[in-house]
Amino acid sequence: MTEKNWYFSIFGGYLYEVSSEEESVIDAFQIPLRKRPDSSCKKCHGRFYTSYNKTQQHFNLCPKCSKKCIDAEKIIQKRNAKKSK
Ligand SMILES: [Zn+2]
């Protein structure tokens, strides 16, 4: 069984699972998560966004779940991997 990780699409506004092989082709606008947002969160109810920004056309992330769920290490790793290319 391949390991799957949760991601959130800033422009799509949805959560989805990605296998570890697919992760390398994902663009920077997909946010890696360590776990699925809590559906009992009072701010986002597990959707991971609180509202939609019409001007910039992306979803505003839930501040509470961002702190808890975003995999910052993975973002840094990805950034460093791009630099070394
Ligand atoms: Zn939340």
mmCIF file of N, CA and C and ligand atoms in Angstrom:
data_model
loop_
_atom_site.group_PDB
_atom_site.id
_atom_site.type_symbol
_atom_site.label_atom_id
_atom_site.label_comp_id
_atom_site.label_asym_id
_atom_site.label_seq_id
_atom_site.Cartn_x
_atom_site.Cartn_y
_atom_site.Cartn_z
ATOM 1 N N MET A 1 0.842 -1.204 0.000
ATOM 2 C CA MET A 1 0.000 0.000 0.000
ATOM 3 C C MET A 1 0.875 1.252 0.000
ATOM 4 N N THR A 2 0.586 2.181 -0.898
ATOM 5 C CA THR A 2 1.359 3.425 -0.920
ATOM 6 C C THR A 2 0.794 4.403 0.101
ATOM 7 N N GLU A 3 1.697 5.175 0.634
ATOM 8 C CA GLU A 3 1.310 6.156 1.631
ATOM 9 C C GLU A 3 0.620 7.328 0.952
ATOM 10 N N LYS A 4 -0.470 7.812 1.558
ATOM 11 C CA LYS A 4 -1.170 8.960 0.985
ATOM 12 C C LYS A 4 -1.124 10.131 1.947
ATOM 13 N N ASN A 5 -1.020 11.310 1.358
ATOM 14 C CA ASN A 5 -0.982 12.520 2.168
ATOM 15 C C ASN A 5 -2.087 13.473 1.746
ATOM 16 N N TRP A 6 -2.573 14.230 2.712
ATOM 17 C CA TRP A 6 -3.619 15.209 2.429
ATOM 18 C C TRP A 6 -3.024 16.488 1.871
ATOM 19 N N TYR A 7 -3.735 17.038 0.905
ATOM 20 C CA TYR A 7 -3.355 18.325 0.319
ATOM 21 C C TYR A 7 -4.578 19.205 0.224
ATOM 22 N N PHE A 8 -4.345 20.526 0.223
ATOM 23 C CA PHE A 8 -5.437 21.468 0.018
ATOM 24 C C PHE A 8 -5.112 22.346 -1.179
ATOM 25 N N SER A 9 -6.068 22.475 -2.083
ATOM 26 C CA SER A 9 -5.875 23.319 -3.252
ATOM 27 C C SER A 9 -6.371 24.729 -2.961
ATOM 28 N N ILE A 10 -5.464 25.696 -2.989
ATOM 29 C CA ILE A 10 -5.811 27.089 -2.677
ATOM 30 C C ILE A 10 -6.837 27.650 -3.661
ATOM 31 N N PHE A 11 -6.693 27.288 -4.922
ATOM 32 C CA PHE A 11 -7.599 27.830 -5.937
ATOM 33 C C PHE A 11 -8.858 26.986 -6.095
ATOM 34 N N GLY A 12 -8.753 25.725 -5.795
ATOM 35 C CA GLY A 12 -9.918 24.857 -5.938
ATOM 36 C C GLY A 12 -10.782 24.826 -4.687
ATOM 37 N N GLY A 13 -10.155 25.025 -3.528
ATOM 38 C CA GLY A 13 -10.902 25.015 -2.276
ATOM 39 C C GLY A 13 -11.322 23.641 -1.821
ATOM 40 N N TYR A 14 -10.543 22.619 -2.166
ATOM 41 C CA TYR A 14 -10.900 21.274 -1.728
ATOM 42 C C TYR A 14 -9.692 20.522 -1.178
ATOM 43 N N LEU A 15 -9.994 19.525 -0.376
ATOM 44 C CA LEU A 15 -8.977 18.654 0.202
ATOM 45 C C LEU A 15 -8.922 17.379 -0.614
ATOM 46 N N TYR A 16 -7.729 16.854 -0.816
ATOM 47 C CA TYR A 16 -7.630 15.600 -1.550
ATOM 48 C C TYR A 16 -6.377 14.849 -1.120
ATOM 49 N N GLU A 17 -6.359 13.576 -1.420
ATOM 50 C CA GLU A 17 -5.225 12.748 -1.039
ATOM 51 C C GLU A 17 -4.303 12.514 -2.219
ATOM 52 N N VAL A 18 -3.004 12.520 -1.936
ATOM 53 C CA VAL A 18 -1.997 12.339 -2.972
ATOM 54 C C VAL A 18 -1.039 11.248 -2.507
ATOM 55 N N SER A 19 -0.713 10.340 -3.396
ATOM 56 C CA SER A 19 0.260 9.309 -3.029
ATOM 57 C C SER A 19 1.657 9.896 -3.073
ATOM 58 N N SER A 20 2.582 9.273 -2.363
ATOM 59 C CA SER A 20 3.930 9.846 -2.257
ATOM 60 C C SER A 20 4.627 9.961 -3.615
ATOM 61 N N GLU A 21 4.284 9.091 -4.568
ATOM 62 C CA GLU A 21 4.905 9.197 -5.906
ATOM 63 C C GLU A 21 4.405 10.436 -6.644
ATOM 64 N N GLU A 22 3.131 10.763 -6.439
ATOM 65 C CA GLU A 22 2.546 11.906 -7.143
ATOM 66 C C GLU A 22 2.987 13.249 -6.557
ATOM 67 N N GLU A 23 3.467 13.229 -5.336
ATOM 68 C CA GLU A 23 3.792 14.471 -4.645
ATOM 69 C C GLU A 23 4.826 15.322 -5.379
ATOM 70 N N SER A 24 5.743 14.681 -6.080
ATOM 71 C CA SER A 24 6.819 15.422 -6.731
ATOM 72 C C SER A 24 6.326 16.294 -7.882
ATOM 73 N N VAL A 25 5.174 15.999 -8.431
ATOM 74 C CA VAL A 25 4.698 16.784 -9.572
ATOM 75 C C VAL A 25 3.682 17.863 -9.177
ATOM 76 N N ILE A 26 3.443 17.994 -7.892
ATOM 77 C CA ILE A 26 2.455 18.961 -7.424
ATOM 78 C C ILE A 26 3.028 20.374 -7.417
ATOM 79 N N ASP A 27 2.206 21.360 -7.816
ATOM 80 C CA ASP A 27 2.712 22.738 -7.860
ATOM 81 C C ASP A 27 2.624 23.427 -6.500
ATOM 82 N N ALA A 28 3.161 24.627 -6.433
ATOM 83 C CA ALA A 28 3.322 25.332 -5.161
ATOM 84 C C ALA A 28 2.004 25.811 -4.564
ATOM 85 N N PHE A 29 0.929 25.726 -5.331
ATOM 86 C CA PHE A 29 -0.346 26.221 -4.810
ATOM 87 C C PHE A 29 -1.161 25.139 -4.115
ATOM 88 N N GLN A 30 -0.556 23.980 -3.996
ATOM 89 C CA GLN A 30 -1.172 22.902 -3.242
ATOM 90 C C GLN A 30 -0.478 22.841 -1.885
ATOM 91 N N ILE A 31 -1.262 22.927 -0.827
ATOM 92 C CA ILE A 31 -0.677 22.986 0.517
ATOM 93 C C ILE A 31 -0.598 21.586 1.126
ATOM 94 N N PRO A 32 0.598 21.130 1.484
ATOM 95 C CA PRO A 32 0.710 19.822 2.125
ATOM 96 C C PRO A 32 0.240 19.860 3.580
ATOM 97 N N LEU A 33 -0.520 18.868 3.968
ATOM 98 C CA LEU A 33 -1.031 18.803 5.339
ATOM 99 C C LEU A 33 -0.507 17.566 6.050
ATOM 100 N N ARG A 34 -0.298 17.696 7.341
ATOM 101 C CA ARG A 34 0.153 16.552 8.126
ATOM 102 C C ARG A 34 -1.012 15.639 8.449
ATOM 103 N N LYS A 35 -2.193 16.219 8.507
ATOM 104 C CA LYS A 35 -3.391 15.439 8.783
ATOM 105 C C LYS A 35 -4.599 16.181 8.249
ATOM 106 N N ARG A 36 -5.704 15.483 8.199
ATOM 107 C CA ARG A 36 -6.936 16.093 7.742
ATOM 108 C C ARG A 36 -7.454 17.085 8.783
ATOM 109 N N PRO A 37 -7.920 18.280 8.353
ATOM 110 C CA PRO A 37 -8.436 19.245 9.325
ATOM 111 C C PRO A 37 -9.600 18.663 10.134
ATOM 112 N N ASP A 38 -9.684 19.118 11.357
ATOM 113 C CA ASP A 38 -10.706 18.634 12.282
ATOM 114 C C ASP A 38 -12.099 19.117 11.860
ATOM 115 N N SER A 39 -13.003 18.174 11.673
ATOM 116 C CA SER A 39 -14.346 18.561 11.227
ATOM 117 C C SER A 39 -15.129 19.261 12.330
ATOM 118 N N SER A 40 -14.621 19.211 13.553
ATOM 119 C CA SER A 40 -15.314 19.898 14.644
ATOM 120 C C SER A 40 -14.774 21.321 14.840
ATOM 121 N N CYS A 41 -13.870 21.757 13.958
ATOM 122 C CA CYS A 41 -13.346 23.128 14.042
ATOM 123 C C CYS A 41 -14.488 24.115 13.833
ATOM 124 N N LYS A 42 -14.589 25.081 14.764
ATOM 125 C CA LYS A 42 -15.714 26.023 14.701
ATOM 126 C C LYS A 42 -15.545 27.049 13.590
ATOM 127 N N LYS A 43 -14.336 27.245 13.139
ATOM 128 C CA LYS A 43 -14.091 28.253 12.100
ATOM 129 C C LYS A 43 -14.339 27.715 10.687
ATOM 130 N N CYS A 44 -13.913 26.492 10.432
ATOM 131 C CA CYS A 44 -14.009 25.991 9.056
ATOM 132 C C CYS A 44 -14.780 24.673 8.932
ATOM 133 N N HIS A 45 -15.094 24.031 10.024
ATOM 134 C CA HIS A 45 -15.833 22.757 10.024
ATOM 135 C C HIS A 45 -15.148 21.683 9.180
ATOM 136 N N GLY A 46 -13.806 21.728 9.161
ATOM 137 C CA GLY A 46 -13.062 20.698 8.450
ATOM 138 C C GLY A 46 -12.853 20.975 6.972
ATOM 139 N N ARG A 47 -13.313 22.145 6.492
ATOM 140 C CA ARG A 47 -13.126 22.470 5.064
ATOM 141 C C ARG A 47 -11.733 23.032 4.808
ATOM 142 N N PHE A 48 -11.120 23.551 5.866
ATOM 143 C CA PHE A 48 -9.780 24.141 5.836
ATOM 144 C C PHE A 48 -9.756 25.566 5.287
ATOM 145 N N TYR A 49 -10.880 26.085 4.838
ATOM 146 C CA TYR A 49 -10.912 27.497 4.452
ATOM 147 C C TYR A 49 -12.094 28.167 5.129
ATOM 148 N N THR A 50 -11.973 29.475 5.322
ATOM 149 C CA THR A 50 -13.033 30.193 6.018
ATOM 150 C C THR A 50 -13.849 31.049 5.054
ATOM 151 N N SER A 51 -13.211 31.481 3.958
ATOM 152 C CA SER A 51 -13.918 32.326 2.997
ATOM 153 C C SER A 51 -13.187 32.308 1.667
ATOM 154 N N TYR A 52 -13.807 32.959 0.692
ATOM 155 C CA TYR A 52 -13.194 33.018 -0.633
ATOM 156 C C TYR A 52 -12.799 34.452 -0.940
ATOM 157 N N ASN A 53 -11.553 34.648 -1.381
ATOM 158 C CA ASN A 53 -11.065 35.970 -1.725
ATOM 159 C C ASN A 53 -11.324 36.217 -3.212
ATOM 160 N N LYS A 54 -12.362 37.020 -3.492
ATOM 161 C CA LYS A 54 -12.774 37.232 -4.893
ATOM 162 C C LYS A 54 -11.736 37.999 -5.687
ATOM 163 N N THR A 55 -11.063 38.942 -5.028
ATOM 164 C CA THR A 55 -10.072 39.754 -5.720
ATOM 165 C C THR A 55 -8.887 38.919 -6.182
ATOM 166 N N GLN A 56 -8.373 38.108 -5.266
ATOM 167 C CA GLN A 56 -7.196 37.311 -5.617
ATOM 168 C C GLN A 56 -7.558 35.904 -6.059
ATOM 169 N N GLN A 57 -8.841 35.597 -6.015
ATOM 170 C CA GLN A 57 -9.362 34.317 -6.501
ATOM 171 C C GLN A 57 -8.709 33.098 -5.871
ATOM 172 N N HIS A 58 -8.584 33.154 -4.561
ATOM 173 C CA HIS A 58 -8.157 31.951 -3.858
ATOM 174 C C HIS A 58 -8.916 31.863 -2.541
ATOM 175 N N PHE A 59 -8.830 30.728 -1.896
ATOM 176 C CA PHE A 59 -9.543 30.532 -0.646
ATOM 177 C C PHE A 59 -8.674 30.945 0.538
ATOM 178 N N ASN A 60 -9.297 31.562 1.525
ATOM 179 C CA ASN A 60 -8.577 31.963 2.727
ATOM 180 C C ASN A 60 -8.540 30.792 3.703
ATOM 181 N N LEU A 61 -7.344 30.435 4.102
ATOM 182 C CA LEU A 61 -7.179 29.270 4.970
ATOM 183 C C LEU A 61 -7.667 29.557 6.380
ATOM 184 N N CYS A 62 -8.158 28.528 7.027
ATOM 185 C CA CYS A 62 -8.576 28.621 8.423
ATOM 186 C C CYS A 62 -7.326 28.824 9.288
ATOM 187 N N PRO A 63 -7.260 29.943 10.050
ATOM 188 C CA PRO A 63 -6.053 30.221 10.826
ATOM 189 C C PRO A 63 -5.769 29.150 11.884
ATOM 190 N N LYS A 64 -6.829 28.600 12.427
ATOM 191 C CA LYS A 64 -6.675 27.591 13.484
ATOM 192 C C LYS A 64 -6.107 26.290 12.911
ATOM 193 N N CYS A 65 -6.681 25.818 11.811
ATOM 194 C CA CYS A 65 -6.242 24.555 11.230
ATOM 195 C C CYS A 65 -4.913 24.709 10.495
ATOM 196 N N SER A 66 -4.631 25.906 9.978
ATOM 197 C CA SER A 66 -3.345 26.132 9.320
ATOM 198 C C SER A 66 -2.209 25.827 10.278
ATOM 199 N N LYS A 67 -2.353 26.343 11.503
ATOM 200 C CA LYS A 67 -1.331 26.134 12.521
ATOM 201 C C LYS A 67 -1.173 24.660 12.845
ATOM 202 N N LYS A 68 -2.285 23.976 12.930
ATOM 203 C CA LYS A 68 -2.272 22.575 13.354
ATOM 204 C C LYS A 68 -1.886 21.623 12.242
ATOM 205 N N CYS A 69 -2.321 21.910 11.017
ATOM 206 C CA CYS A 69 -2.262 20.887 9.963
ATOM 207 C C CYS A 69 -1.196 21.089 8.891
ATOM 208 N N ILE A 70 -0.801 22.321 8.617
ATOM 209 C CA ILE A 70 0.123 22.527 7.498
ATOM 210 C C ILE A 70 1.481 21.882 7.775
ATOM 211 N N ASP A 71 1.957 21.154 6.800
ATOM 212 C CA ASP A 71 3.247 20.482 6.914
ATOM 213 C C ASP A 71 4.346 21.425 6.416
ATOM 214 N N ALA A 72 4.809 22.292 7.308
ATOM 215 C CA ALA A 72 5.780 23.328 6.925
ATOM 216 C C ALA A 72 7.096 22.712 6.456
ATOM 217 N N GLU A 73 7.470 21.611 7.062
ATOM 218 C CA GLU A 73 8.715 20.951 6.684
ATOM 219 C C GLU A 73 8.702 20.530 5.217
ATOM 220 N N LYS A 74 7.555 20.043 4.795
ATOM 221 C CA LYS A 74 7.420 19.587 3.417
ATOM 222 C C LYS A 74 7.530 20.765 2.447
ATOM 223 N N ILE A 75 6.963 21.905 2.834
ATOM 224 C CA ILE A 75 7.041 23.103 1.990
ATOM 225 C C ILE A 75 8.504 23.535 1.846
ATOM 226 N N ILE A 76 9.225 23.526 2.944
ATOM 227 C CA ILE A 76 10.640 23.920 2.917
ATOM 228 C C ILE A 76 11.453 22.948 2.065
ATOM 229 N N GLN A 77 11.204 21.673 2.252
ATOM 230 C CA GLN A 77 11.889 20.637 1.464
ATOM 231 C C GLN A 77 11.693 20.855 -0.027
ATOM 232 N N LYS A 78 10.445 21.150 -0.389
ATOM 233 C CA LYS A 78 10.110 21.351 -1.790
ATOM 234 C C LYS A 78 10.826 22.567 -2.349
ATOM 235 N N ARG A 79 10.858 23.623 -1.552
ATOM 236 C CA ARG A 79 11.525 24.856 -1.966
ATOM 237 C C ARG A 79 13.012 24.602 -2.197
ATOM 238 N N ASN A 80 13.626 23.893 -1.266
ATOM 239 C CA ASN A 80 15.049 23.591 -1.383
ATOM 240 C C ASN A 80 15.334 22.687 -2.581
ATOM 241 N N ALA A 81 14.447 21.773 -2.846
ATOM 242 C CA ALA A 81 14.627 20.866 -3.972
ATOM 243 C C ALA A 81 14.601 21.644 -5.284
ATOM 244 N N LYS A 82 13.762 22.664 -5.351
ATOM 245 C CA LYS A 82 13.678 23.477 -6.564
ATOM 246 C C LYS A 82 14.953 24.284 -6.764
ATOM 247 N N LYS A 83 15.465 24.821 -5.682
ATOM 248 C CA LYS A 83 16.663 25.646 -5.741
ATOM 249 C C LYS A 83 17.870 24.865 -6.292
ATOM 250 N N SER A 84 17.974 23.618 -5.883
ATOM 251 C CA SER A 84 19.156 22.830 -6.243
ATOM 252 C C SER A 84 19.125 22.343 -7.689
ATOM 253 N N LYS A 85 17.992 22.581 -8.377
ATOM 254 C CA LYS A 85 17.894 22.104 -9.753
ATOM 255 C C LYS A 85 18.665 22.990 -10.724
HETATM 256 ZN ZN ZN B 1 -10.436 25.111 10.916
#
